[in-house]
C-alpha atoms as a PDB file:
ATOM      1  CA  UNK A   1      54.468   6.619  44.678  1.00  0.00           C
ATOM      2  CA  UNK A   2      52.738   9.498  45.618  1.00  0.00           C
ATOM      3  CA  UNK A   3      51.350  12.036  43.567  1.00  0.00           C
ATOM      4  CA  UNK A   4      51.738  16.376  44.048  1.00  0.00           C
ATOM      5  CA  UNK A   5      49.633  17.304  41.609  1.00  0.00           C
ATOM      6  CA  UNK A   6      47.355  15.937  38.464  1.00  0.00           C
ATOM      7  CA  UNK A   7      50.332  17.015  36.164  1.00  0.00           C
ATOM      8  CA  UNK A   8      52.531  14.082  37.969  1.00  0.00           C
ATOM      9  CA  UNK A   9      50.143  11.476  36.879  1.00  0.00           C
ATOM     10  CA  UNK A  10      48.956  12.695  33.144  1.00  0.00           C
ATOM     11  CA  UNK A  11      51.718  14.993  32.029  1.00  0.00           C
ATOM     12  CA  UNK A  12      51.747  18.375  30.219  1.00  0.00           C
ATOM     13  CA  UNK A  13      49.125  16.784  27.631  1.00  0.00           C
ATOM     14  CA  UNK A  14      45.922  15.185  28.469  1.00  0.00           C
ATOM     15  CA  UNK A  15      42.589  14.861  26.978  1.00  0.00           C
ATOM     16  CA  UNK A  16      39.705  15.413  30.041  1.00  0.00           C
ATOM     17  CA  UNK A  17      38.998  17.184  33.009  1.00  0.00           C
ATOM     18  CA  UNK A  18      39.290  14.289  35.370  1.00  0.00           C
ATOM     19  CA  UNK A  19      42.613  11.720  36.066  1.00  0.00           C
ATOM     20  CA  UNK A  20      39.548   8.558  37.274  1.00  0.00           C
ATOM     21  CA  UNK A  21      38.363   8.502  33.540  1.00  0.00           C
ATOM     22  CA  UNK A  22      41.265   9.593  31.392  1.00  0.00           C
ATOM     23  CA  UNK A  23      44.825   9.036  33.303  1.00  0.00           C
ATOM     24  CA  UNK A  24      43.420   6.222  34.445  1.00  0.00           C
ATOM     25  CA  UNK A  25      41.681   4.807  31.742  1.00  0.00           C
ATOM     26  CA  UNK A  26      44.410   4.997  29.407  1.00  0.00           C
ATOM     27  CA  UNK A  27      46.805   3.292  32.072  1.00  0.00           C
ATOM     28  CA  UNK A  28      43.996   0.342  32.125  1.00  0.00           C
ATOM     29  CA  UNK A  29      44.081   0.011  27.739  1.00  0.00           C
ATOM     30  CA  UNK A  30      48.098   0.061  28.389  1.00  0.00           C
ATOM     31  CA  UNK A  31      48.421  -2.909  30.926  1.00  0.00           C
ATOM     32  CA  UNK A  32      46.005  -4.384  28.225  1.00  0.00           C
ATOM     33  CA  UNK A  33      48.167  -4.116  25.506  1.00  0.00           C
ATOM     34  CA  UNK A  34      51.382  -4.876  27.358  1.00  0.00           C
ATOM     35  CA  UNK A  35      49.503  -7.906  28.062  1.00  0.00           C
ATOM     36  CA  UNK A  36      48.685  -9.027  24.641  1.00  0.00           C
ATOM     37  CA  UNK A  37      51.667  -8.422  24.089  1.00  0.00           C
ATOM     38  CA  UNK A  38      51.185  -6.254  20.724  1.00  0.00           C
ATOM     39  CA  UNK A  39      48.509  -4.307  19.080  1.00  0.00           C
ATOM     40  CA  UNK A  40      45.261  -5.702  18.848  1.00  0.00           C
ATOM     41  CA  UNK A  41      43.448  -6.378  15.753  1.00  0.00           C
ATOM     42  CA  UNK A  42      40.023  -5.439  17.468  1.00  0.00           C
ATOM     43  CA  UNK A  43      38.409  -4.380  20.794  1.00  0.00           C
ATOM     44  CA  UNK A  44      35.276  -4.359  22.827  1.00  0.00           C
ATOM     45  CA  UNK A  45      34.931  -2.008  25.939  1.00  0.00           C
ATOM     46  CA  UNK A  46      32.343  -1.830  27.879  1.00  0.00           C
ATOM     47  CA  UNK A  47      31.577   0.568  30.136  1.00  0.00           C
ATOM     48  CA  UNK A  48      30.229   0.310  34.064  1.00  0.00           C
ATOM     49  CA  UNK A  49      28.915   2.358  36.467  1.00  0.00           C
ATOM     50  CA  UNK A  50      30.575   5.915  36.620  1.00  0.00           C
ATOM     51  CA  UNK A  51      32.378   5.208  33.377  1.00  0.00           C
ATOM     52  CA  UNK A  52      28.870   4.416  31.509  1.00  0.00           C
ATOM     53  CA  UNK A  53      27.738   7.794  32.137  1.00  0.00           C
ATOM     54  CA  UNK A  54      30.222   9.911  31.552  1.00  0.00           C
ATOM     55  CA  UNK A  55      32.974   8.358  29.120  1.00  0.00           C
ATOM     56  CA  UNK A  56      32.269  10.556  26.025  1.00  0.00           C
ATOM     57  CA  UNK A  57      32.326  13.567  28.085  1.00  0.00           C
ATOM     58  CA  UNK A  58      35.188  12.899  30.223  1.00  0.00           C
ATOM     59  CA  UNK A  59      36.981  10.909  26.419  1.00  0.00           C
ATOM     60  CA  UNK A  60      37.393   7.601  28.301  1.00  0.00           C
ATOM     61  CA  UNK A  61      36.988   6.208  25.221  1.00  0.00           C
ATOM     62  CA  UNK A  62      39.830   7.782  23.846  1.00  0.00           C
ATOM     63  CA  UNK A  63      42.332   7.096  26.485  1.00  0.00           C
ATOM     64  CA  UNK A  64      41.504   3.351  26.815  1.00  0.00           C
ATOM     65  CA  UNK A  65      42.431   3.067  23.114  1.00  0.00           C
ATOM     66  CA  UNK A  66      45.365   5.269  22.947  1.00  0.00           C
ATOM     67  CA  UNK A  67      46.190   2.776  26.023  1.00  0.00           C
ATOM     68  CA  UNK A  68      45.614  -0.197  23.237  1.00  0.00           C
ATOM     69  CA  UNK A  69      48.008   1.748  20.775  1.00  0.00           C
ATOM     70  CA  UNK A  70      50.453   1.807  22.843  1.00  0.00           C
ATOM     71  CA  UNK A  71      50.004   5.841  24.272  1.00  0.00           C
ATOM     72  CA  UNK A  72      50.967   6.667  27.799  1.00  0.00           C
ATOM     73  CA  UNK A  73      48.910   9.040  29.602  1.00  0.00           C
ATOM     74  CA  UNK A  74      51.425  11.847  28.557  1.00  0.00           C
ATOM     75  CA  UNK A  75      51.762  10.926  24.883  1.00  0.00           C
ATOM     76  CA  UNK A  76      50.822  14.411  22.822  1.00  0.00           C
ATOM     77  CA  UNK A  77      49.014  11.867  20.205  1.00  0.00           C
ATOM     78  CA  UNK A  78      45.927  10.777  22.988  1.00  0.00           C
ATOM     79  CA  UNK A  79      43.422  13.185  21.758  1.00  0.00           C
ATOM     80  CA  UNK A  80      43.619  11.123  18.416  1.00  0.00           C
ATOM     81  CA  UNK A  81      43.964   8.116  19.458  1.00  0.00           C
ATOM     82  CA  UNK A  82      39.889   6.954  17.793  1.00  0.00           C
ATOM     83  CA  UNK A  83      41.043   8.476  14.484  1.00  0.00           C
ATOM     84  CA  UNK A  84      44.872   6.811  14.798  1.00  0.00           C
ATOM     85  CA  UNK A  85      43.436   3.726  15.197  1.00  0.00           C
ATOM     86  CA  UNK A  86      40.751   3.920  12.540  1.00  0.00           C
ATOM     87  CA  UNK A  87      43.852   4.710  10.135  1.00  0.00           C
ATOM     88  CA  UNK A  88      45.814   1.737  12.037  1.00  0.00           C
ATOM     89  CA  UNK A  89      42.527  -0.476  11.304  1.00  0.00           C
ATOM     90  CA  UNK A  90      41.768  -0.852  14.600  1.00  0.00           C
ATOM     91  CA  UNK A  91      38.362  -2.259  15.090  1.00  0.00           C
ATOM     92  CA  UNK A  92      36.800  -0.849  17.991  1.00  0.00           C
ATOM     93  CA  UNK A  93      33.358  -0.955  19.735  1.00  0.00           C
ATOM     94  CA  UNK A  94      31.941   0.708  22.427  1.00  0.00           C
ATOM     95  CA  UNK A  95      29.186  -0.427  25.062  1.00  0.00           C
ATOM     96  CA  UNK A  96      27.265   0.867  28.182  1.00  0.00           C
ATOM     97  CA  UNK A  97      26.111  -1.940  30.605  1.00  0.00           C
ATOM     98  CA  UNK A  98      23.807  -1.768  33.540  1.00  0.00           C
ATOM     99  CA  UNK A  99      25.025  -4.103  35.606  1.00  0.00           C
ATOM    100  CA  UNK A 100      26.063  -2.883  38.789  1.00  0.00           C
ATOM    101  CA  UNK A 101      30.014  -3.060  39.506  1.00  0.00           C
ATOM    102  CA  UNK A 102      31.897  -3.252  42.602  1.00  0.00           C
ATOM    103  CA  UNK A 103      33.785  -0.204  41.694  1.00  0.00           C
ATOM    104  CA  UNK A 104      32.074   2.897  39.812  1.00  0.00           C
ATOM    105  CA  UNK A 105      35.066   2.990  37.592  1.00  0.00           C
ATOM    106  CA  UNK A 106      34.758  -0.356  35.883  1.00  0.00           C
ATOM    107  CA  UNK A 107      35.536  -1.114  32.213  1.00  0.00           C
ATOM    108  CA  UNK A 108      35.807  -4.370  30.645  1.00  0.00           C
ATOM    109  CA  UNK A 109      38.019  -4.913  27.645  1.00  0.00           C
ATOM    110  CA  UNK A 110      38.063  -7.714  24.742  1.00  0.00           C
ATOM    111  CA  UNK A 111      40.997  -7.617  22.743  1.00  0.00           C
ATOM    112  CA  UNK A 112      42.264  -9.820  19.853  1.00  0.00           C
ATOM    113  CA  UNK A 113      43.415 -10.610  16.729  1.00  0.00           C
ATOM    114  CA  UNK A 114      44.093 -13.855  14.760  1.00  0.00           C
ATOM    115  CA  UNK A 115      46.363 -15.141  16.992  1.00  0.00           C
ATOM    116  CA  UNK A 116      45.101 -14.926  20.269  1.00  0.00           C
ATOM    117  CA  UNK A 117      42.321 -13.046  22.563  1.00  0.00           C
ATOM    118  CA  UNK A 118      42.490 -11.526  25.718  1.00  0.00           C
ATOM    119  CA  UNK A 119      39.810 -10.453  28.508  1.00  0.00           C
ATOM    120  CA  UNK A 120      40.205  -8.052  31.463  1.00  0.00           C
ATOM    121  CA  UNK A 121      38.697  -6.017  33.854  1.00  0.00           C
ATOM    122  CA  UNK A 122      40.367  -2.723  34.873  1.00  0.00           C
ATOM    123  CA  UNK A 123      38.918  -0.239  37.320  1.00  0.00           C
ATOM    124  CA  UNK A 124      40.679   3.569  38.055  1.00  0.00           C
ATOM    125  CA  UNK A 125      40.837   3.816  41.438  1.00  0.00           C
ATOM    126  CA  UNK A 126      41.651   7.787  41.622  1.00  0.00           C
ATOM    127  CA  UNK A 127      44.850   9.847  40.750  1.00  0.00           C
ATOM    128  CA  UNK A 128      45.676   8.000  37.779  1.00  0.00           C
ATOM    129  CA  UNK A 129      46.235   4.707  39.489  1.00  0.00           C
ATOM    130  CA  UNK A 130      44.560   1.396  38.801  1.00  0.00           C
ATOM    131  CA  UNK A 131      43.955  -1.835  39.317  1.00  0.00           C
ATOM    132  CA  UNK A 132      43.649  -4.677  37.361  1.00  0.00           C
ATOM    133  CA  UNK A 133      40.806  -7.290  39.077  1.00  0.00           C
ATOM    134  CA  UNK A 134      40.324  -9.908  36.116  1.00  0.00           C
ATOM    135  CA  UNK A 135      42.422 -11.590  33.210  1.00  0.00           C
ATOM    136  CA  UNK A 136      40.469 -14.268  30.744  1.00  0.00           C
ATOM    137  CA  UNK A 137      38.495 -15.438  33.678  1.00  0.00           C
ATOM    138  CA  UNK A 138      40.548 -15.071  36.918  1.00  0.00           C
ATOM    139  CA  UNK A 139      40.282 -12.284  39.703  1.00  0.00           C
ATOM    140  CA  UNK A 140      43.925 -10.938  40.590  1.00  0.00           C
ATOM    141  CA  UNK A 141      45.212  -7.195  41.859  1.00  0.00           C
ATOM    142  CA  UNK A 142      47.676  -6.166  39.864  1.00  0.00           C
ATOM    143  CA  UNK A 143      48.215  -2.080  39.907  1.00  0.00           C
ATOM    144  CA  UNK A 144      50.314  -1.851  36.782  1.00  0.00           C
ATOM    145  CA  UNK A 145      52.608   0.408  38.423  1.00  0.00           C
ATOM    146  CA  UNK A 146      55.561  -2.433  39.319  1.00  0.00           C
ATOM    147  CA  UNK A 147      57.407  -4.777  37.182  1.00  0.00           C
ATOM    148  CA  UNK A 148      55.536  -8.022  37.584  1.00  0.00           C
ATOM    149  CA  UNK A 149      54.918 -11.984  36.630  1.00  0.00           C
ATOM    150  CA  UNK A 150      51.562 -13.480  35.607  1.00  0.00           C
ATOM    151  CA  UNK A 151      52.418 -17.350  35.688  1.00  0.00           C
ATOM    152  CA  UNK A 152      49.813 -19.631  34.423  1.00  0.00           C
ATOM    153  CA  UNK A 153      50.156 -22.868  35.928  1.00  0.00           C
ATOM    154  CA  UNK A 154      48.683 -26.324  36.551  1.00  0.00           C
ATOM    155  CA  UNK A 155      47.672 -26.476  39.948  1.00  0.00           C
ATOM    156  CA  UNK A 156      50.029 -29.126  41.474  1.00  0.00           C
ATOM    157  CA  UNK A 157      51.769 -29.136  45.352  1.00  0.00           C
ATOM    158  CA  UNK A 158      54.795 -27.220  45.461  1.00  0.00           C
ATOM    159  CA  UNK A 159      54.807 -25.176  41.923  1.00  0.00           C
ATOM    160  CA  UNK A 160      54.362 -22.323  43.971  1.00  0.00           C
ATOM    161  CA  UNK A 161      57.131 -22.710  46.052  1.00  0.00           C
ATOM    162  CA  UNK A 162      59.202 -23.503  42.851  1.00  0.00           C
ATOM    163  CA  UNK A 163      58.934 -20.184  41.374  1.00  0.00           C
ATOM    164  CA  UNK A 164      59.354 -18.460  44.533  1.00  0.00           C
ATOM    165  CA  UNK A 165      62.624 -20.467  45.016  1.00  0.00           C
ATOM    166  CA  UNK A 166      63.561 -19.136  41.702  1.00  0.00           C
ATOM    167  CA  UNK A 167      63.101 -15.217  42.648  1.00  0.00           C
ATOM    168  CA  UNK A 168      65.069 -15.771  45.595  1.00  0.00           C
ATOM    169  CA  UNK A 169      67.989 -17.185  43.923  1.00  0.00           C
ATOM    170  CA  UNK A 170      67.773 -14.555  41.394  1.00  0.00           C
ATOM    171  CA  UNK A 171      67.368 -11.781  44.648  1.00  0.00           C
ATOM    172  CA  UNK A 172      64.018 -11.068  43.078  1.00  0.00           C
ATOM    173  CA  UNK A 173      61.716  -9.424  46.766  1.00  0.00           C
ATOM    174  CA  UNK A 174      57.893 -10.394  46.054  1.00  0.00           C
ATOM    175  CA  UNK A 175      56.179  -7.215  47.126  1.00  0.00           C
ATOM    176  CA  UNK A 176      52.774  -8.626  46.458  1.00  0.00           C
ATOM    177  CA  UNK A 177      51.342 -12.062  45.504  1.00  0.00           C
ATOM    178  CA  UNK A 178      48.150 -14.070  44.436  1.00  0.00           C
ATOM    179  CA  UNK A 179      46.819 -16.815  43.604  1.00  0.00           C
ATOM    180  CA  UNK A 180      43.995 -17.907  41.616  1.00  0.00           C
ATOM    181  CA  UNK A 181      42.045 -20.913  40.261  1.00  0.00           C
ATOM    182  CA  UNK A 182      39.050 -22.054  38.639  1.00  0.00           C
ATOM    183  CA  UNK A 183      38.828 -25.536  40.025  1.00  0.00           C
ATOM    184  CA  UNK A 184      41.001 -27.229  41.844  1.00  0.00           C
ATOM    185  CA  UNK A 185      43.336 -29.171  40.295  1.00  0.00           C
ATOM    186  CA  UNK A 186      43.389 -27.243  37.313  1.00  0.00           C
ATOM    187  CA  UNK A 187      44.796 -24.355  35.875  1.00  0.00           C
ATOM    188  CA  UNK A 188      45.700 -21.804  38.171  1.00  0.00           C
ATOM    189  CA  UNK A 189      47.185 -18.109  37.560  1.00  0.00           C
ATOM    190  CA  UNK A 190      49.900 -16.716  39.960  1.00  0.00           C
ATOM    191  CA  UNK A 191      50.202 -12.680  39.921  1.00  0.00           C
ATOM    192  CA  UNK A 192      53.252 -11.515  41.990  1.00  0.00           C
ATOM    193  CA  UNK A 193      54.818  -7.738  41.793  1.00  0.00           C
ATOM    194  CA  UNK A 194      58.054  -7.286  42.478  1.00  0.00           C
ATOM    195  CA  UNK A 195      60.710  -4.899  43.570  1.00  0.00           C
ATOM    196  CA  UNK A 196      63.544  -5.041  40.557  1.00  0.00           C
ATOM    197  CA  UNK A 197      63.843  -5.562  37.128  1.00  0.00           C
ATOM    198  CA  UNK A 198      62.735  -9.092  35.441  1.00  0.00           C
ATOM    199  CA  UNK A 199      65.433 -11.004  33.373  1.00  0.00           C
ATOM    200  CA  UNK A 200      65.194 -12.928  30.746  1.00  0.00           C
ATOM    201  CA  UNK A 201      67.447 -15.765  32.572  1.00  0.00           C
ATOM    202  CA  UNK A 202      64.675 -15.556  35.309  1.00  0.00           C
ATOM    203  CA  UNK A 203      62.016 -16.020  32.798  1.00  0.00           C
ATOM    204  CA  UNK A 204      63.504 -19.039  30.593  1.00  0.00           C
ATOM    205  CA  UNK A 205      64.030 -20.407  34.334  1.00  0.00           C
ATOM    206  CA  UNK A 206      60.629 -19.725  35.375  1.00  0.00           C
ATOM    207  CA  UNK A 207      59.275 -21.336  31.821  1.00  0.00           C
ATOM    208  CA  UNK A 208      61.638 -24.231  32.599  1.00  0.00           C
ATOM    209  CA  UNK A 209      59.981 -25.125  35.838  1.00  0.00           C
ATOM    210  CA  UNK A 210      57.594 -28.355  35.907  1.00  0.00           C
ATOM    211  CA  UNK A 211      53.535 -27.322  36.148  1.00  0.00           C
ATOM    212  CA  UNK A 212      54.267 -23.826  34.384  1.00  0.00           C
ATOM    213  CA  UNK A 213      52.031 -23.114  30.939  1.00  0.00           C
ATOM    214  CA  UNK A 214      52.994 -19.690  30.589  1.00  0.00           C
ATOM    215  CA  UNK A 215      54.912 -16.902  31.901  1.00  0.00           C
ATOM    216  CA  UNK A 216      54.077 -12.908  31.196  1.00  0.00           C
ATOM    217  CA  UNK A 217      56.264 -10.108  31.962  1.00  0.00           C
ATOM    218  CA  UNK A 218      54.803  -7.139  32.550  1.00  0.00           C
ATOM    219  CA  UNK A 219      57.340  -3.865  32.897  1.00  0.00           C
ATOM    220  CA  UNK A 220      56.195  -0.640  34.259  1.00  0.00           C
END
């Protein structure tokens, strides 16, 4: 998709002067969330690079945690979003780091709650788009902007070809697709964006399917 202006990406309401650290930003605490797959108890951001120096003035900050509530870049409530989630107990902390990323626009979140935890690593490429180069450990490029799978699987010969068997059948077009492991042998994580909508026939399929551990749907 491409973008005509700054209003196509952020909307009529945005807090910040620049789309990097605020559009894109709050996209990155959104994929997060969608992730999780519900509002987080707690988070820790840290901040690299380009983002370090300049999220309180540009309110990074503020859009990565309207992200984690749930806010698209649009939503008229992201210039609240640190006081909403102080009301929504929320527990968020902030941190600088010097380490030197790969991208100036680098932030690293820890999410969780009782039930679960998440890690990832988002960086805002320009124009309000972003990409997602880390879950809980393994590098992928996801963009956030098309419907797609994470599968986490055990890395045996021909589960890949099993799931991709299964788009096929359900006229599913892989537009992009990783993989990702650890060690071999062991757990692996597939990342593949696709062209239509996911169903929840493909998805019971997909969790049907010998090897898989767990299958994410992630919606644009």
């Amino acid at each position: 998709m491409k973008y005509k202006s700054v209003f196509d990406i952020i909307g009529p309401v945005m807090v910040g002067p620049s789309s990097s650290h605020t559009a894109g930003a709050a996209r990155i605490g959104l994929v997060a969330r969608k992730l999780f797959g519900r509002k987080p108890e707690w988070a820790r951001i840290s901040f690299y690079g380009s983002f370090a120096e300049t999220y309180r003035g540009h309110g990074t900050d503020v859009a990565i945690v309207a992200g984690l509530l749930g806010f698209d870049t649009f939503d008229d409530r992201l210039p609240n979003a640190l006081e909403i989630a102080r009301i929504e107990g929320l527990d968020v902390s902030f941190f600088t780091e010097d380490a030197i990323p790969e991208h100036p626009n680098t932030a690293r979140l820890r999410i969780g709650d009782d039930k679960g935890k998440l890690e990832l690593v988002g960086i805002s490429i320009g124009g309000g788009k972003i990409e997602i180069v880390e879950l809980n450990g393994f590098d992928l490029k996801l963009s956030g902007h098309h419907p797609a799978l994470l599968i986490m699987h055990n890395d045996r010969y021909g589960t890949i070809g099993s799931v991709a068997s299964a788009l096929a059948k359900h006229a599913i077009n892989i537009g992009h697709m990783e993989v990702s492991r650890k060690e071999k042998g062991k757990e692996a994580l597939m990342t593949i964006e696709v062209d239509q909508l996911l169903t929840d026939d493909l998805i019971q399929e997909l969790e049907s399917l010998p090897n898989i551990i767990q299958v994410t749907k992630l919606v644009d």
